[in-house]
Each structure stands twice: as structure tokens, then as C-alpha cells.
């Protein structure tokens, strides 16, 4: 199956800083999503982005499908951005329809 | 428009009991997925269902676990004879009828299962 790797595994930043989270995937995808798991354990959809660039407020994401990576940008970080960020993908060649998740990036924003 | 609903949010069972987890997809969604988040293993796909059909159960443990999505009512993930290793967060997701490769999975709040 498809492999999804995220980096860095941990990131500690001061409030107001910008950050870039990376997701590499091993094969072509027809679904790639970014999630934020908050401290209460809820998975919040951030982006559905199998290709191209999207922006939503302070967050933006870019997927370069031909090079098999996606980036999540967080600008002007706030303490409420803390949590774990997951990238997940589905292989476009058929087979399993479930998302394969990376291990996540644990982000801590300090005041 | 209500999101994906799961209940109960927290469930405590003793070893050997049965656990039933329920998931109501978003309105208009006909596809349901179950995932499990174990502390040391991350989020893993378990099963994908459409109404009255199991489409992909490649991630389901071979024994004690079953899932259904009946014509009427919520999807049910059933764990028989629970063991301590089943303690985890179980997430349900739903998606609309597929339009080619374009579909987003929307996740519910999860059910936290604790086996004593």
C-alpha cells in the first residue's frame, strides 16, 4: 500500500511564528487531506488537496502530485494551533479506499 | 447541517463484554469508513461500507470485529469479547457519493473505548 511520511515529528514555536509541515507519499494519489487533531482528540478537516494550492485564513496547503509531496503552511501561529497535524492519502491506482495516515507532526505553540 | 455523529463518545467495557459503536453519516452521505487510533500505532483504516454492503474490510482484525451499515439507521462497529488491546479511539468518517476521484472524508468526534 501507499506510504505516507510526515516531517518534522515535533515542532515547538513561539506565538506569531510561521511554520511549514511536510508530507511525502510513495505513489500517485486521488485523495490527500490534512487534519488537525486538537487536544480533545477531535479530527478537524483542514484541506482536501490531491493537487494544487488552497488557502483558508492563516493556513494554506500545496500539493505537488508529480513530486509526491504536500506542504501545510501555518502563518502567525496562535496557541490554539497546538495539536497534531496529520496528512492522509488514498492511492489512485485502486484497491483500498481508506485513507492511509502519516504519523503526524506534533505542534506546540508557546505564548 | 449536522456533521458526522458518533455515540457513545466514551464507552467502558470489562474484558469479555461486547462493544457497539454507532455512526450516523452526514446528511446526503452514503459512504462510511471506520478508523482506529491506537496510542502507539496511529490512525489506521478498518473498513469501508456503503448501504447494506461492505466494500473494503482489508483493515479489520480477522476475529471479533464486524461492521454493518443497514438500509435504515446508523452504521455499527461491533467488537465481541473485548480485550485490553482494543482500548482506543474509534473514528467514523463519511463521504458523499463519489464523483470520480473527488471526494472528501469528514470525520466524527470519535468514540473512546476503554477496556478494564
PDB file of C-alpha atoms in Angstrom:
ATOM      1  CA  UNK A   1       0.000   0.000   0.000  1.00  0.00           C
ATOM      2  CA  UNK A   2       0.859   3.653  -0.137  1.00  0.00           C
ATOM      3  CA  UNK A   3       3.331   5.045   2.410  1.00  0.00           C
ATOM      4  CA  UNK A   4       2.839   8.469   3.982  1.00  0.00           C
ATOM      5  CA  UNK A   5       5.665  10.152   5.855  1.00  0.00           C
ATOM      6  CA  UNK A   6       5.469  13.436   7.724  1.00  0.00           C
ATOM      7  CA  UNK A   7       8.143  15.767   8.973  1.00  0.00           C
ATOM      8  CA  UNK A   8       9.138  17.083  11.372  1.00  0.00           C
ATOM      9  CA  UNK A   9       7.666  14.765  14.016  1.00  0.00           C
ATOM     10  CA  UNK A  10       7.734  17.520  16.632  1.00  0.00           C
ATOM     11  CA  UNK A  11       7.812  21.284  16.378  1.00  0.00           C
ATOM     12  CA  UNK A  12       7.862  23.893  19.122  1.00  0.00           C
ATOM     13  CA  UNK A  13       7.334  27.524  18.182  1.00  0.00           C
ATOM     14  CA  UNK A  14       6.580  30.857  19.772  1.00  0.00           C
ATOM     15  CA  UNK A  15       3.265  32.515  19.172  1.00  0.00           C
ATOM     16  CA  UNK A  16       3.377  34.585  15.989  1.00  0.00           C
ATOM     17  CA  UNK A  17       5.892  32.370  14.190  1.00  0.00           C
ATOM     18  CA  UNK A  18       5.303  30.724  10.811  1.00  0.00           C
ATOM     19  CA  UNK A  19       5.719  27.014  10.137  1.00  0.00           C
ATOM     20  CA  UNK A  20       5.849  24.547   7.274  1.00  0.00           C
ATOM     21  CA  UNK A  21       4.836  20.916   7.697  1.00  0.00           C
ATOM     22  CA  UNK A  22       5.745  18.375   5.046  1.00  0.00           C
ATOM     23  CA  UNK A  23       4.055  15.199   3.819  1.00  0.00           C
ATOM     24  CA  UNK A  24       5.717  12.782   1.386  1.00  0.00           C
ATOM     25  CA  UNK A  25       3.759   9.965  -0.220  1.00  0.00           C
ATOM     26  CA  UNK A  26       5.065   6.978  -2.097  1.00  0.00           C
ATOM     27  CA  UNK A  27       2.647   6.734  -5.019  1.00  0.00           C
ATOM     28  CA  UNK A  28       0.057   8.651  -7.018  1.00  0.00           C
ATOM     29  CA  UNK A  29      -2.982   9.724  -5.020  1.00  0.00           C
ATOM     30  CA  UNK A  30      -6.567  10.674  -5.748  1.00  0.00           C
ATOM     31  CA  UNK A  31      -7.266  11.910  -2.254  1.00  0.00           C
ATOM     32  CA  UNK A  32      -4.970  13.821   0.053  1.00  0.00           C
ATOM     33  CA  UNK A  33      -6.258  15.507   3.176  1.00  0.00           C
ATOM     34  CA  UNK A  34      -4.754  17.486   6.019  1.00  0.00           C
ATOM     35  CA  UNK A  35      -6.251  17.261   9.505  1.00  0.00           C
ATOM     36  CA  UNK A  36      -5.692  18.927  12.841  1.00  0.00           C
ATOM     37  CA  UNK A  37      -6.263  16.761  15.904  1.00  0.00           C
ATOM     38  CA  UNK A  38      -6.920  19.126  18.781  1.00  0.00           C
ATOM     39  CA  UNK A  39      -6.059  18.419  22.432  1.00  0.00           C
ATOM     40  CA  UNK A  40      -9.559  16.967  22.919  1.00  0.00           C
ATOM     41  CA  UNK A  41      -8.865  14.357  20.259  1.00  0.00           C
ATOM     42  CA  UNK A  42     -11.180  15.666  17.561  1.00  0.00           C
ATOM     43  CA  UNK A  43     -10.043  15.426  13.943  1.00  0.00           C
ATOM     44  CA  UNK A  44     -10.693  18.686  12.142  1.00  0.00           C
ATOM     45  CA  UNK A  45     -10.662  18.744   8.339  1.00  0.00           C
ATOM     46  CA  UNK A  46      -8.266  21.390   7.088  1.00  0.00           C
ATOM     47  CA  UNK A  47      -7.851  20.721   3.384  1.00  0.00           C
ATOM     48  CA  UNK A  48      -8.773  18.265   0.678  1.00  0.00           C
ATOM     49  CA  UNK A  49      -5.887  18.809  -1.716  1.00  0.00           C
ATOM     50  CA  UNK A  50      -4.769  15.998  -4.060  1.00  0.00           C
ATOM     51  CA  UNK A  51      -3.129  18.683  -6.199  1.00  0.00           C
ATOM     52  CA  UNK A  52      -2.717  22.447  -6.394  1.00  0.00           C
ATOM     53  CA  UNK A  53      -2.839  25.142  -3.751  1.00  0.00           C
ATOM     54  CA  UNK A  54      -5.559  26.234  -1.336  1.00  0.00           C
ATOM     55  CA  UNK A  55      -5.773  28.843   1.374  1.00  0.00           C
ATOM     56  CA  UNK A  56      -8.055  29.248   4.352  1.00  0.00           C
ATOM     57  CA  UNK A  57      -7.239  32.178   6.598  1.00  0.00           C
ATOM     58  CA  UNK A  58      -3.815  31.706   8.168  1.00  0.00           C
ATOM     59  CA  UNK A  59      -3.496  28.219   6.738  1.00  0.00           C
ATOM     60  CA  UNK A  60      -2.568  27.226   3.239  1.00  0.00           C
ATOM     61  CA  UNK A  61      -1.545  23.992   1.558  1.00  0.00           C
ATOM     62  CA  UNK A  62       0.200  22.982  -1.627  1.00  0.00           C
ATOM     63  CA  UNK A  63       0.414  19.535  -3.189  1.00  0.00           C
ATOM     64  CA  UNK A  64       2.840  18.781  -5.992  1.00  0.00           C
ATOM     65  CA  UNK A  65       1.448  15.473  -7.143  1.00  0.00           C
ATOM     66  CA  UNK A  66       4.176  14.801  -9.717  1.00  0.00           C
ATOM     67  CA  UNK A  67       6.826  15.040  -6.995  1.00  0.00           C
ATOM     68  CA  UNK A  68       4.685  13.273  -4.388  1.00  0.00           C
ATOM     69  CA  UNK A  69       4.676  15.766  -1.584  1.00  0.00           C
ATOM     70  CA  UNK A  70       2.360  18.197   0.123  1.00  0.00           C
ATOM     71  CA  UNK A  71       3.114  21.158   2.378  1.00  0.00           C
ATOM     72  CA  UNK A  72       0.957  22.772   5.041  1.00  0.00           C
ATOM     73  CA  UNK A  73       1.780  26.365   5.953  1.00  0.00           C
ATOM     74  CA  UNK A  74       0.668  27.984   9.181  1.00  0.00           C
ATOM     75  CA  UNK A  75       1.284  31.712   9.469  1.00  0.00           C
ATOM     76  CA  UNK A  76       1.176  33.899  12.592  1.00  0.00           C
ATOM     77  CA  UNK A  77       0.756  30.865  14.860  1.00  0.00           C
ATOM     78  CA  UNK A  78      -1.605  31.023  17.819  1.00  0.00           C
ATOM     79  CA  UNK A  79      -1.683  28.813  20.902  1.00  0.00           C
ATOM     80  CA  UNK A  80      -4.931  27.304  19.627  1.00  0.00           C
ATOM     81  CA  UNK A  81      -2.982  25.909  16.662  1.00  0.00           C
ATOM     82  CA  UNK A  82      -1.314  23.433  19.010  1.00  0.00           C
ATOM     83  CA  UNK A  83      -2.048  19.775  18.436  1.00  0.00           C
ATOM     84  CA  UNK A  84      -1.154  17.065  15.975  1.00  0.00           C
ATOM     85  CA  UNK A  85      -1.350  17.632  12.236  1.00  0.00           C
ATOM     86  CA  UNK A  86      -1.996  14.607  10.068  1.00  0.00           C
ATOM     87  CA  UNK A  87      -1.631  14.099   6.374  1.00  0.00           C
ATOM     88  CA  UNK A  88      -3.593  11.209   4.845  1.00  0.00           C
ATOM     89  CA  UNK A  89      -3.857   9.873   1.314  1.00  0.00           C
ATOM     90  CA  UNK A  90      -5.540   7.275  -0.859  1.00  0.00           C
ATOM     91  CA  UNK A  91      -3.731   5.521  -3.684  1.00  0.00           C
ATOM     92  CA  UNK A  92      -5.235   6.396  -7.062  1.00  0.00           C
ATOM     93  CA  UNK A  93      -4.499   3.025  -8.587  1.00  0.00           C
ATOM     94  CA  UNK A  94      -7.473   1.390  -6.938  1.00  0.00           C
ATOM     95  CA  UNK A  95      -7.712  -1.099  -4.145  1.00  0.00           C
ATOM     96  CA  UNK A  96      -8.248   0.223  -0.644  1.00  0.00           C
ATOM     97  CA  UNK A  97     -10.498   3.239  -0.356  1.00  0.00           C
ATOM     98  CA  UNK A  98      -9.462   4.067   3.165  1.00  0.00           C
ATOM     99  CA  UNK A  99      -7.071   6.867   3.944  1.00  0.00           C
ATOM    100  CA  UNK A 100      -3.512   5.985   4.916  1.00  0.00           C
ATOM    101  CA  UNK A 101      -2.337   8.355   7.621  1.00  0.00           C
ATOM    102  CA  UNK A 102       1.122   9.611   8.386  1.00  0.00           C
ATOM    103  CA  UNK A 103       2.367   9.562  11.971  1.00  0.00           C
ATOM    104  CA  UNK A 104       1.690  13.255  12.328  1.00  0.00           C
ATOM    105  CA  UNK A 105       3.551  16.396  13.343  1.00  0.00           C
ATOM    106  CA  UNK A 106       3.084  17.363  16.970  1.00  0.00           C
ATOM    107  CA  UNK A 107       2.995  21.162  17.080  1.00  0.00           C
ATOM    108  CA  UNK A 108       3.290  23.151  20.287  1.00  0.00           C
ATOM    109  CA  UNK A 109       2.786  26.911  20.161  1.00  0.00           C
ATOM    110  CA  UNK A 110       4.087  28.641  23.261  1.00  0.00           C
ATOM    111  CA  UNK A 111       2.705  32.018  24.380  1.00  0.00           C
TER     112      UNK A 111
ATOM    113  CA  UNK B   1     -26.161  20.790   8.574  1.00  0.00           C
ATOM    114  CA  UNK B   2     -25.138  18.327  11.244  1.00  0.00           C
ATOM    115  CA  UNK B   3     -21.779  16.678  10.876  1.00  0.00           C
ATOM    116  CA  UNK B   4     -20.889  13.048  11.373  1.00  0.00           C
ATOM    117  CA  UNK B   5     -22.290  11.853  14.679  1.00  0.00           C
ATOM    118  CA  UNK B   6     -20.894   9.105  16.825  1.00  0.00           C
ATOM    119  CA  UNK B   7     -22.165   7.625  20.031  1.00  0.00           C
ATOM    120  CA  UNK B   8     -21.366   6.961  22.666  1.00  0.00           C
ATOM    121  CA  UNK B   9     -18.459   9.373  22.981  1.00  0.00           C
ATOM    122  CA  UNK B  10     -16.956   7.311  25.788  1.00  0.00           C
ATOM    123  CA  UNK B  11     -17.507   3.628  26.418  1.00  0.00           C
ATOM    124  CA  UNK B  12     -16.135   1.485  29.217  1.00  0.00           C
ATOM    125  CA  UNK B  13     -16.285  -2.278  28.995  1.00  0.00           C
ATOM    126  CA  UNK B  14     -14.848  -5.148  31.007  1.00  0.00           C
ATOM    127  CA  UNK B  15     -12.824  -7.837  29.299  1.00  0.00           C
ATOM    128  CA  UNK B  16     -15.091 -10.331  27.550  1.00  0.00           C
ATOM    129  CA  UNK B  17     -18.005  -7.938  27.052  1.00  0.00           C
ATOM    130  CA  UNK B  18     -19.295  -6.635  23.735  1.00  0.00           C
ATOM    131  CA  UNK B  19     -18.859  -3.084  22.483  1.00  0.00           C
ATOM    132  CA  UNK B  20     -21.187  -1.454  19.956  1.00  0.00           C
ATOM    133  CA  UNK B  21     -20.169   1.829  18.394  1.00  0.00           C
ATOM    134  CA  UNK B  22     -22.600   3.833  16.286  1.00  0.00           C
ATOM    135  CA  UNK B  23     -22.044   6.273  13.467  1.00  0.00           C
ATOM    136  CA  UNK B  24     -24.552   8.453  11.643  1.00  0.00           C
ATOM    137  CA  UNK B  25     -23.060   9.942   8.468  1.00  0.00           C
ATOM    138  CA  UNK B  26     -23.584  13.471   7.298  1.00  0.00           C
ATOM    139  CA  UNK B  27     -26.879  14.114   5.531  1.00  0.00           C
ATOM    140  CA  UNK B  28     -26.672  13.005   1.932  1.00  0.00           C
ATOM    141  CA  UNK B  29     -23.601  10.842   2.501  1.00  0.00           C
ATOM    142  CA  UNK B  30     -23.850   7.187   1.618  1.00  0.00           C
ATOM    143  CA  UNK B  31     -20.281   6.044   2.303  1.00  0.00           C
ATOM    144  CA  UNK B  32     -18.958   5.259   5.767  1.00  0.00           C
ATOM    145  CA  UNK B  33     -15.409   4.483   6.903  1.00  0.00           C
ATOM    146  CA  UNK B  34     -14.172   3.306  10.292  1.00  0.00           C
ATOM    147  CA  UNK B  35     -10.690   4.036  11.639  1.00  0.00           C
ATOM    148  CA  UNK B  36      -8.942   3.131  14.860  1.00  0.00           C
ATOM    149  CA  UNK B  37      -6.339   5.207  16.694  1.00  0.00           C
ATOM    150  CA  UNK B  38      -4.155   3.156  18.988  1.00  0.00           C
ATOM    151  CA  UNK B  39      -1.676   5.010  21.211  1.00  0.00           C
ATOM    152  CA  UNK B  40       1.467   3.621  19.606  1.00  0.00           C
ATOM    153  CA  UNK B  41       0.191   2.852  16.109  1.00  0.00           C
ATOM    154  CA  UNK B  42      -1.502   5.999  14.885  1.00  0.00           C
ATOM    155  CA  UNK B  43      -4.669   6.140  12.803  1.00  0.00           C
ATOM    156  CA  UNK B  44      -5.462   3.028  10.785  1.00  0.00           C
ATOM    157  CA  UNK B  45      -8.236   2.323   8.298  1.00  0.00           C
ATOM    158  CA  UNK B  46     -10.502  -0.558   9.272  1.00  0.00           C
ATOM    159  CA  UNK B  47     -13.484  -0.849   6.942  1.00  0.00           C
ATOM    160  CA  UNK B  48     -15.410   0.958   4.189  1.00  0.00           C
ATOM    161  CA  UNK B  49     -19.136   0.441   3.774  1.00  0.00           C
ATOM    162  CA  UNK B  50     -21.993   1.617   1.636  1.00  0.00           C
ATOM    163  CA  UNK B  51     -25.614   0.977   2.487  1.00  0.00           C
ATOM    164  CA  UNK B  52     -26.029  -2.773   3.062  1.00  0.00           C
ATOM    165  CA  UNK B  53     -22.604  -3.532   1.573  1.00  0.00           C
ATOM    166  CA  UNK B  54     -19.092  -3.957   2.876  1.00  0.00           C
ATOM    167  CA  UNK B  55     -16.824  -2.600   0.154  1.00  0.00           C
ATOM    168  CA  UNK B  56     -13.388  -2.959   1.741  1.00  0.00           C
ATOM    169  CA  UNK B  57     -12.597  -4.607   5.052  1.00  0.00           C
ATOM    170  CA  UNK B  58      -8.876  -5.007   4.486  1.00  0.00           C
ATOM    171  CA  UNK B  59      -8.062  -3.266   7.761  1.00  0.00           C
ATOM    172  CA  UNK B  60     -10.416  -5.199  10.012  1.00  0.00           C
ATOM    173  CA  UNK B  61      -8.975  -7.671  12.504  1.00  0.00           C
ATOM    174  CA  UNK B  62      -9.905 -11.179  11.441  1.00  0.00           C
ATOM    175  CA  UNK B  63     -11.727 -12.090  14.627  1.00  0.00           C
ATOM    176  CA  UNK B  64     -14.194 -10.430  16.998  1.00  0.00           C
ATOM    177  CA  UNK B  65     -14.708  -7.312  14.846  1.00  0.00           C
ATOM    178  CA  UNK B  66     -17.625  -6.742  12.488  1.00  0.00           C
ATOM    179  CA  UNK B  67     -19.308  -3.773  10.850  1.00  0.00           C
ATOM    180  CA  UNK B  68     -22.598  -3.087   9.167  1.00  0.00           C
ATOM    181  CA  UNK B  69     -24.408  -0.199   7.541  1.00  0.00           C
ATOM    182  CA  UNK B  70     -28.076  -1.173   7.240  1.00  0.00           C
ATOM    183  CA  UNK B  71     -30.578   0.346   4.859  1.00  0.00           C
ATOM    184  CA  UNK B  72     -32.092   2.262   7.751  1.00  0.00           C
ATOM    185  CA  UNK B  73     -30.209   3.557  10.767  1.00  0.00           C
ATOM    186  CA  UNK B  74     -26.606   4.179  11.689  1.00  0.00           C
ATOM    187  CA  UNK B  75     -23.517   2.187  10.872  1.00  0.00           C
ATOM    188  CA  UNK B  76     -22.453  -0.128  13.690  1.00  0.00           C
ATOM    189  CA  UNK B  77     -18.947  -1.299  14.580  1.00  0.00           C
ATOM    190  CA  UNK B  78     -19.210  -4.313  16.844  1.00  0.00           C
ATOM    191  CA  UNK B  79     -16.400  -5.748  18.935  1.00  0.00           C
ATOM    192  CA  UNK B  80     -17.103  -9.042  20.628  1.00  0.00           C
ATOM    193  CA  UNK B  81     -15.271 -10.322  23.717  1.00  0.00           C
ATOM    194  CA  UNK B  82     -13.217  -7.162  24.106  1.00  0.00           C
ATOM    195  CA  UNK B  83      -9.637  -7.321  25.353  1.00  0.00           C
ATOM    196  CA  UNK B  84      -7.459  -4.594  26.829  1.00  0.00           C
ATOM    197  CA  UNK B  85      -5.695  -4.158  23.486  1.00  0.00           C
ATOM    198  CA  UNK B  86      -8.981  -2.947  21.965  1.00  0.00           C
ATOM    199  CA  UNK B  87      -8.778   0.226  24.067  1.00  0.00           C
ATOM    200  CA  UNK B  88      -8.502   3.001  21.508  1.00  0.00           C
ATOM    201  CA  UNK B  89     -10.306   5.882  19.847  1.00  0.00           C
ATOM    202  CA  UNK B  90     -12.582   4.737  17.050  1.00  0.00           C
ATOM    203  CA  UNK B  91     -13.414   7.291  14.384  1.00  0.00           C
ATOM    204  CA  UNK B  92     -16.089   7.175  11.761  1.00  0.00           C
ATOM    205  CA  UNK B  93     -15.943   9.208   8.559  1.00  0.00           C
ATOM    206  CA  UNK B  94     -18.407   9.721   5.758  1.00  0.00           C
ATOM    207  CA  UNK B  95     -18.264  10.937   2.183  1.00  0.00           C
ATOM    208  CA  UNK B  96     -20.779  11.780  -0.495  1.00  0.00           C
ATOM    209  CA  UNK B  97     -21.429   9.554  -3.496  1.00  0.00           C
ATOM    210  CA  UNK B  98     -18.241   9.534  -5.452  1.00  0.00           C
ATOM    211  CA  UNK B  99     -17.763  11.796  -8.421  1.00  0.00           C
ATOM    212  CA  UNK B 100     -14.691  10.334  -9.982  1.00  0.00           C
ATOM    213  CA  UNK B 101     -11.702  10.658  -7.651  1.00  0.00           C
ATOM    214  CA  UNK B 102     -13.087  13.755  -5.981  1.00  0.00           C
ATOM    215  CA  UNK B 103     -14.333  13.059  -2.527  1.00  0.00           C
ATOM    216  CA  UNK B 104     -13.524  14.261   0.965  1.00  0.00           C
ATOM    217  CA  UNK B 105     -13.934  12.181   4.087  1.00  0.00           C
ATOM    218  CA  UNK B 106     -15.471  14.041   7.013  1.00  0.00           C
ATOM    219  CA  UNK B 107     -14.703  12.687  10.458  1.00  0.00           C
ATOM    220  CA  UNK B 108     -16.861  12.352  13.516  1.00  0.00           C
ATOM    221  CA  UNK B 109     -15.724  13.174  17.068  1.00  0.00           C
ATOM    222  CA  UNK B 110     -14.781   9.580  17.830  1.00  0.00           C
ATOM    223  CA  UNK B 111     -15.674   7.019  20.490  1.00  0.00           C
ATOM    224  CA  UNK B 112     -13.097   6.422  23.200  1.00  0.00           C
ATOM    225  CA  UNK B 113     -13.266   2.772  24.229  1.00  0.00           C
ATOM    226  CA  UNK B 114     -11.664   1.740  27.495  1.00  0.00           C
ATOM    227  CA  UNK B 115     -11.457  -1.941  28.367  1.00  0.00           C
ATOM    228  CA  UNK B 116     -10.906  -2.673  32.040  1.00  0.00           C
TER     229      UNK B 116
END
